[in-house]
Amino acid sequence: MEELLGHPSVLSVGQSELHFSLGKAYEDLKDYEVSFQHYARGNDLVNKKSDFSLENTKSYFRLIRDSFSKEFIFENKNSQSYDVTPVFIVGMPRSGTSLTEQILASHTDVHGAGELDLMWKIFTQTLGLVSDKYQKSFALLTPKKIENAANSYISSLQKLSPSASFITDKMPMNFRYIGLIKSMFPKAKIIHCIRDPRDTCLSIYKCRFMGGHPFAYDQKNLAEVYKLYTEMMAYWHSILPGEILDFRYEDLIEDQKTGTKRLLDYCGLDWQDTCLDFHKTKRTVNTASVFQVKEPLYKTGAGYWKNYEQYLEKEIIELA
């Protein structure tokens, strides 16, 4: 791989992927200095071509918070009932969402649907809640539009597993849409996955995402978006008390049975031992955690950031 880096036939996109692969190779060898050099170079190459705007992101988050008030959610609550309960698993990427879904999908009443873009499409395309026309579109939002959006979502969900009582949607960035989700589905379960922010941000920085997350390739942007996320979640908790389960990765690996029971109890699911043996559940996982969820729970993921501490920007270190 190192010989390919300087080859003229390898475009910058290929070079960035080579750097990420070399970062992982040296990480496996525990040569964290050289590993980080490659991760940093790979990130820099991707970031140079990114059109990410921190100011636009801040503005968009502010628009969502300002518009989805407690009163709006209550007054526009969908009264339809459905045969399936959607379970939204949210948080920052690399915060334990895949593991959480794998545990739930090991229950006979649950279908794990993976990372769905359905809510993003409803929010941005169906309802038109995008930054350049957000306020105009929001002013046109009605209970009927919300009900129609909910019906459309459920229809798409049930095609994935017609007989399941619960279906999970583990698109992490759906945390932005919790206000709309609770208007569409007052009885929806929302599981907020939390992991040490330093481990979370490092894990994001080491990952070459195939789409989305343009903030991921610059440490300062990553830290700022993490702050926006924590502010957003604090807001949802303040207006929806008791509606969202905070599920901490570190608590789960410290006491797997208690953490698993807490997860099942929140969803209203009975205990099944298969949820402890989640790694034996055969299902397709299309995320960066595909190998981790096929293994028993391990504790090495907690505090892993310390191996790279000297290379992390203070903005990330100070998130904890």
Tab-separated table of C-alpha atoms in Angstrom:
chain	number	residue	atom	x	y	z
A	1	MET	CA	0.000	0.000	0.000
A	2	GLU	CA	2.833	2.387	0.846
A	3	GLU	CA	4.373	1.862	-2.601
A	4	LEU	CA	1.070	2.815	-4.227
A	5	LEU	CA	0.835	6.162	-2.416
A	6	GLY	CA	3.225	7.989	-4.701
A	7	HIS	CA	2.124	6.272	-7.890
A	8	PRO	CA	0.835	8.768	-10.482
A	9	SER	CA	-2.070	6.475	-11.415
A	10	VAL	CA	-3.571	6.751	-7.919
A	11	LEU	CA	-5.920	9.733	-7.711
A	12	SER	CA	-6.336	11.749	-4.515
A	13	VAL	CA	-9.511	9.798	-3.649
A	14	GLY	CA	-7.568	6.569	-3.863
A	15	GLN	CA	-4.715	8.083	-1.882
A	16	SER	CA	-7.053	9.072	0.949
A	17	GLU	CA	-8.423	5.531	1.129
A	18	LEU	CA	-4.897	4.130	1.131
A	19	HIS	CA	-3.992	6.412	4.031
A	20	PHE	CA	-7.021	5.254	6.028
A	21	SER	CA	-6.103	1.619	5.327
A	22	LEU	CA	-2.498	2.218	6.351
A	23	GLY	CA	-3.699	3.991	9.475
A	24	LYS	CA	-5.606	0.846	10.437
A	25	ALA	CA	-2.675	-1.417	9.538
A	26	TYR	CA	-0.251	0.494	11.764
A	27	GLU	CA	-2.912	0.714	14.474
A	28	ASP	CA	-3.113	-3.088	14.475
A	29	LEU	CA	0.669	-3.099	14.923
A	30	LYS	CA	0.214	-0.664	17.842
A	31	ASP	CA	2.404	1.907	16.102
A	32	TYR	CA	0.032	4.738	16.966
A	33	GLU	CA	2.332	7.536	15.833
A	34	VAL	CA	2.616	6.310	12.237
A	35	SER	CA	-1.007	5.201	12.351
A	36	PHE	CA	-2.188	8.705	13.185
A	37	GLN	CA	0.037	10.250	10.534
A	38	HIS	CA	-1.826	8.215	7.926
A	39	TYR	CA	-5.256	8.892	9.416
A	40	ALA	CA	-4.494	12.620	9.486
A	41	ARG	CA	-3.265	12.633	5.896
A	42	GLY	CA	-6.310	10.685	4.730
A	43	ASN	CA	-8.635	13.094	6.509
A	44	ASP	CA	-6.835	16.130	5.108
A	45	LEU	CA	-7.229	14.862	1.544
A	46	VAL	CA	-10.968	14.343	2.002
A	47	ASN	CA	-11.452	17.620	3.871
A	48	LYS	CA	-9.813	19.649	1.086
A	49	LYS	CA	-12.668	18.657	-1.224
A	50	SER	CA	-15.400	19.142	1.370
A	51	ASP	CA	-17.938	21.959	1.153
A	52	PHE	CA	-18.843	21.664	4.848
A	53	SER	CA	-19.897	24.932	6.501
A	54	LEU	CA	-19.910	25.064	10.288
A	55	GLU	CA	-21.926	28.299	10.291
A	56	ASN	CA	-24.614	26.786	8.066
A	57	THR	CA	-24.766	23.735	10.317
A	58	LYS	CA	-25.147	25.895	13.424
A	59	SER	CA	-27.910	27.882	11.738
A	60	TYR	CA	-29.747	24.727	10.659
A	61	PHE	CA	-29.614	23.209	14.142
A	62	ARG	CA	-30.888	26.491	15.582
A	63	LEU	CA	-33.809	26.547	13.131
A	64	ILE	CA	-34.843	23.041	14.145
A	65	ARG	CA	-34.705	23.819	17.867
A	66	ASP	CA	-36.581	27.092	17.486
A	67	SER	CA	-39.397	25.586	15.428
A	68	PHE	CA	-40.043	22.234	17.107
A	69	SER	CA	-41.247	23.501	20.472
A	70	LYS	CA	-43.028	21.408	23.077
A	71	GLU	CA	-46.273	23.136	22.127
A	72	PHE	CA	-45.827	22.424	18.420
A	73	ILE	CA	-45.131	18.734	19.011
A	74	PHE	CA	-48.198	18.376	21.247
A	75	GLU	CA	-50.546	20.374	18.999
A	76	ASN	CA	-49.499	18.466	15.870
A	77	LYS	CA	-49.436	15.006	17.421
A	78	ASN	CA	-50.491	12.210	15.060
A	79	SER	CA	-53.415	10.258	16.553
A	80	GLN	CA	-53.150	7.265	14.204
A	81	SER	CA	-52.251	3.886	15.704
A	82	TYR	CA	-50.035	1.350	13.967
A	83	ASP	CA	-49.356	-2.382	14.195
A	84	VAL	CA	-45.623	-1.788	14.501
A	85	THR	CA	-43.668	0.357	16.949
A	86	PRO	CA	-40.713	2.189	15.387
A	87	VAL	CA	-37.571	2.263	17.510
A	88	PHE	CA	-35.166	5.070	16.641
A	89	ILE	CA	-31.560	4.513	17.713
A	90	VAL	CA	-29.787	7.862	17.568
A	91	GLY	CA	-26.571	9.565	18.625
A	92	MET	CA	-23.299	10.517	17.026
A	93	PRO	CA	-21.808	8.037	14.550
A	94	ARG	CA	-19.569	5.423	16.231
A	95	SER	CA	-21.331	5.795	19.585
A	96	GLY	CA	-22.650	2.232	19.882
A	97	THR	CA	-25.738	2.422	17.673
A	98	SER	CA	-24.894	-0.753	15.715
A	99	LEU	CA	-24.273	-2.696	18.917
A	100	THR	CA	-27.534	-1.458	20.419
A	101	GLU	CA	-29.476	-2.464	17.326
A	102	GLN	CA	-27.797	-5.885	17.239
A	103	ILE	CA	-28.899	-6.534	20.833
A	104	LEU	CA	-32.494	-5.561	20.064
A	105	ALA	CA	-32.530	-7.427	16.740
A	106	SER	CA	-31.641	-10.591	18.663
A	107	HIS	CA	-35.152	-10.475	20.172
A	108	THR	CA	-37.831	-12.437	18.317
A	109	ASP	CA	-40.241	-9.470	18.276
A	110	VAL	CA	-37.739	-7.042	16.738
A	111	HIS	CA	-36.496	-6.532	13.200
A	112	GLY	CA	-33.279	-4.557	12.833
A	113	ALA	CA	-33.629	-2.441	9.688
A	114	GLY	CA	-30.212	-0.775	9.907
A	115	GLU	CA	-29.453	2.783	8.812
A	116	LEU	CA	-32.498	4.031	6.923
A	117	ASP	CA	-32.630	7.362	5.123
A	118	LEU	CA	-36.435	7.518	5.421
A	119	MET	CA	-36.585	10.246	8.083
A	120	TRP	CA	-34.031	12.373	6.261
A	121	LYS	CA	-36.088	12.111	3.057
A	122	ILE	CA	-39.313	12.990	4.890
A	123	PHE	CA	-37.715	15.954	6.675
A	124	THR	CA	-35.832	17.425	3.737
A	125	GLN	CA	-37.703	16.271	0.627
A	126	THR	CA	-41.318	15.493	1.562
A	127	LEU	CA	-41.681	18.390	4.022
A	128	GLY	CA	-39.021	20.624	2.452
A	129	LEU	CA	-37.321	21.450	5.759
A	130	VAL	CA	-33.957	22.394	4.305
A	131	SER	CA	-31.980	25.475	5.286
A	132	ASP	CA	-32.680	27.727	2.289
A	133	LYS	CA	-36.480	27.371	2.508
A	134	TYR	CA	-36.901	26.026	6.032
A	135	GLN	CA	-39.050	28.769	7.545
A	136	LYS	CA	-41.428	28.929	4.581
A	137	SER	CA	-41.857	25.141	4.550
A	138	PHE	CA	-42.296	24.947	8.320
A	139	ALA	CA	-45.050	27.585	8.180
A	140	LEU	CA	-46.944	25.269	5.813
A	141	LEU	CA	-46.591	22.223	8.075
A	142	THR	CA	-49.989	20.869	9.194
A	143	PRO	CA	-51.170	17.906	11.307
A	144	LYS	CA	-52.413	16.250	8.097
A	145	LYS	CA	-48.994	16.540	6.453
A	146	ILE	CA	-47.413	15.021	9.547
A	147	GLU	CA	-49.954	12.180	9.554
A	148	ASN	CA	-49.311	11.499	5.860
A	149	ALA	CA	-45.565	11.473	6.484
A	150	ALA	CA	-46.045	8.998	9.335
A	151	ASN	CA	-48.196	6.725	7.184
A	152	SER	CA	-45.582	6.803	4.431
A	153	TYR	CA	-42.802	5.956	6.881
A	154	ILE	CA	-44.721	3.040	8.410
A	155	SER	CA	-45.616	1.689	4.972
A	156	SER	CA	-41.926	1.644	4.010
A	157	LEU	CA	-40.980	0.108	7.347
A	158	GLN	CA	-43.494	-2.734	7.180
A	159	LYS	CA	-42.289	-3.761	3.734
A	160	LEU	CA	-38.993	-4.658	5.403
A	161	SER	CA	-40.621	-6.998	7.931
A	162	PRO	CA	-44.431	-7.299	7.749
A	163	SER	CA	-44.775	-9.404	10.918
A	164	ALA	CA	-42.415	-7.607	13.329
A	165	SER	CA	-43.917	-5.808	16.328
A	166	PHE	CA	-40.887	-3.516	16.620
A	167	ILE	CA	-38.598	-2.284	13.844
A	168	THR	CA	-35.405	-0.379	14.549
A	169	ASP	CA	-34.069	2.510	12.489
A	170	LYS	CA	-30.496	3.167	13.548
A	171	MET	CA	-29.618	6.198	11.475
A	172	PRO	CA	-27.552	8.045	14.125
A	173	MET	CA	-28.128	11.575	12.809
A	174	ASN	CA	-31.901	11.191	13.221
A	175	PHE	CA	-31.292	12.900	16.580
A	176	ARG	CA	-31.887	16.111	14.631
A	177	TYR	CA	-35.451	15.045	13.857
A	178	ILE	CA	-36.673	13.905	17.277
A	179	GLY	CA	-39.233	16.718	17.412
A	180	LEU	CA	-40.791	15.592	14.143
A	181	ILE	CA	-40.504	11.923	15.148
A	182	LYS	CA	-42.505	12.524	18.336
A	183	SER	CA	-45.144	14.420	16.358
A	184	MET	CA	-45.383	11.587	13.832
A	185	PHE	CA	-45.169	8.772	16.377
A	186	PRO	CA	-46.005	9.786	19.963
A	187	LYS	CA	-45.409	6.167	21.065
A	188	ALA	CA	-42.111	5.717	19.236
A	189	LYS	CA	-39.150	4.527	21.261
A	190	ILE	CA	-36.051	6.704	21.048
A	191	ILE	CA	-32.757	5.279	22.277
A	192	HIS	CA	-29.934	7.791	22.559
A	193	CYS	CA	-26.542	6.064	22.414
A	194	ILE	CA	-23.793	7.799	24.367
A	195	ARG	CA	-20.087	6.989	24.467
A	196	ASP	CA	-17.096	8.880	25.837
A	197	PRO	CA	-16.844	11.853	23.433
A	198	ARG	CA	-13.098	11.369	23.005
A	199	ASP	CA	-13.570	7.732	21.953
A	200	THR	CA	-16.496	8.715	19.751
A	201	CYS	CA	-14.644	11.510	17.971
A	202	LEU	CA	-11.476	9.471	17.514
A	203	SER	CA	-13.498	6.600	16.067
A	204	ILE	CA	-15.233	8.993	13.665
A	205	TYR	CA	-11.898	10.533	12.640
A	206	LYS	CA	-10.488	7.089	11.858
A	207	CYS	CA	-13.414	6.216	9.595
A	208	ARG	CA	-13.663	6.932	5.875
A	209	PHE	CA	-17.409	7.344	5.460
A	210	MET	CA	-18.825	6.511	2.061
A	211	GLY	CA	-21.445	9.249	2.294
A	212	GLY	CA	-22.472	12.059	4.612
A	213	HIS	CA	-20.714	13.374	7.731
A	214	PRO	CA	-18.583	16.027	5.969
A	215	PHE	CA	-17.663	17.432	9.397
A	216	ALA	CA	-15.764	14.232	10.228
A	217	TYR	CA	-12.495	15.050	8.476
A	218	ASP	CA	-11.342	18.020	10.541
A	219	GLN	CA	-10.849	17.693	14.300
A	220	LYS	CA	-12.046	21.196	15.130
A	221	ASN	CA	-15.194	20.831	13.007
A	222	LEU	CA	-15.797	17.442	14.571
A	223	ALA	CA	-15.585	18.891	18.084
A	224	GLU	CA	-17.930	21.760	17.181
A	225	VAL	CA	-20.543	19.430	15.683
A	226	TYR	CA	-20.281	17.226	18.768
A	227	LYS	CA	-21.151	20.281	20.878
A	228	LEU	CA	-24.123	21.054	18.616
A	229	TYR	CA	-25.297	17.473	19.045
A	230	THR	CA	-25.096	17.623	22.858
A	231	GLU	CA	-26.993	20.926	22.852
A	232	MET	CA	-29.670	19.439	20.601
A	233	MET	CA	-30.095	16.361	22.795
A	234	ALA	CA	-30.268	18.514	25.936
A	235	TYR	CA	-33.053	20.488	24.262
A	236	TRP	CA	-35.075	17.379	23.352
A	237	HIS	CA	-34.696	16.056	26.900
A	238	SER	CA	-35.920	19.377	28.298
A	239	ILE	CA	-39.152	19.415	26.276
A	240	LEU	CA	-39.721	15.634	26.170
A	241	PRO	CA	-38.879	14.517	29.724
A	242	GLY	CA	-38.856	10.747	30.163
A	243	GLU	CA	-39.405	10.087	26.448
A	244	ILE	CA	-35.795	9.332	25.473
A	245	LEU	CA	-33.579	6.578	26.890
A	246	ASP	CA	-29.934	7.558	27.367
A	247	PHE	CA	-27.990	4.336	26.796
A	248	ARG	CA	-24.307	4.519	27.697
A	249	TYR	CA	-21.805	2.256	25.991
A	250	GLU	CA	-19.516	2.189	29.024
A	251	ASP	CA	-22.378	1.118	31.326
A	252	LEU	CA	-23.259	-1.727	28.979
A	253	ILE	CA	-19.762	-3.171	28.813
A	254	GLU	CA	-19.410	-2.842	32.595
A	255	ASP	CA	-22.627	-4.778	33.289
A	256	GLN	CA	-24.018	-6.340	30.130
A	257	LYS	CA	-27.040	-8.045	31.679
A	258	THR	CA	-28.269	-4.964	33.563
A	259	GLY	CA	-27.745	-2.757	30.508
A	260	THR	CA	-29.542	-5.195	28.230
A	261	LYS	CA	-32.477	-5.517	30.633
A	262	ARG	CA	-32.757	-1.732	30.841
A	263	LEU	CA	-32.899	-1.563	27.048
A	264	LEU	CA	-35.587	-4.243	26.777
A	265	ASP	CA	-37.644	-2.781	29.636
A	266	TYR	CA	-37.699	0.637	27.990
A	267	CYS	CA	-39.026	-0.893	24.766
A	268	GLY	CA	-41.595	-2.996	26.627
A	269	LEU	CA	-39.967	-6.261	25.560
A	270	ASP	CA	-39.742	-9.408	27.656
A	271	TRP	CA	-36.368	-10.878	28.545
A	272	GLN	CA	-34.711	-13.240	26.055
A	273	ASP	CA	-31.245	-14.718	26.600
A	274	THR	CA	-30.537	-14.356	22.888
A	275	CYS	CA	-30.070	-10.631	23.508
A	276	LEU	CA	-27.006	-11.421	25.627
A	277	ASP	CA	-25.657	-13.627	22.838
A	278	PHE	CA	-26.255	-10.936	20.229
A	279	HIS	CA	-23.067	-11.837	18.352
A	280	LYS	CA	-24.653	-15.156	17.331
A	281	THR	CA	-27.587	-13.442	15.615
A	282	LYS	CA	-27.285	-13.802	11.858
A	283	ARG	CA	-28.214	-10.594	10.040
A	284	THR	CA	-26.635	-8.195	7.583
A	285	VAL	CA	-24.838	-5.200	9.101
A	286	ASN	CA	-23.745	-2.497	6.665
A	287	THR	CA	-21.802	-0.191	8.971
A	288	ALA	CA	-18.226	0.236	10.158
A	289	SER	CA	-19.124	-1.870	13.223
A	290	VAL	CA	-19.886	-5.001	11.187
A	291	PHE	CA	-17.095	-7.030	12.827
A	292	GLN	CA	-17.633	-5.783	16.386
A	293	VAL	CA	-21.293	-6.825	16.515
A	294	LYS	CA	-20.337	-10.348	15.440
A	295	GLU	CA	-18.114	-10.772	18.505
A	296	PRO	CA	-18.928	-10.952	22.234
A	297	LEU	CA	-18.882	-7.662	24.127
A	298	TYR	CA	-15.350	-6.415	24.688
A	299	LYS	CA	-14.010	-3.690	26.972
A	300	THR	CA	-11.054	-2.502	24.918
A	301	GLY	CA	-13.213	0.108	23.164
A	302	ALA	CA	-13.525	2.158	26.358
A	303	GLY	CA	-10.688	4.646	26.857
A	304	TYR	CA	-9.096	3.707	23.541
A	305	TRP	CA	-8.564	7.404	22.756
A	306	LYS	CA	-5.629	7.427	25.204
A	307	ASN	CA	-3.500	5.631	22.594
A	308	TYR	CA	-3.821	8.733	20.409
A	309	GLU	CA	-4.098	11.378	23.133
A	310	GLN	CA	-1.052	13.381	22.078
A	311	TYR	CA	-2.385	13.697	18.521
A	312	LEU	CA	-5.911	14.836	19.367
A	313	GLU	CA	-6.767	18.539	19.315
A	314	LYS	CA	-7.579	20.096	22.675
A	315	GLU	CA	-11.105	20.821	21.415
A	316	ILE	CA	-11.765	17.071	21.368
A	317	ILE	CA	-9.957	16.319	24.635
A	318	GLU	CA	-11.990	19.014	26.401
A	319	LEU	CA	-15.353	17.567	25.316
A	320	ALA	CA	-15.321	15.180	28.281
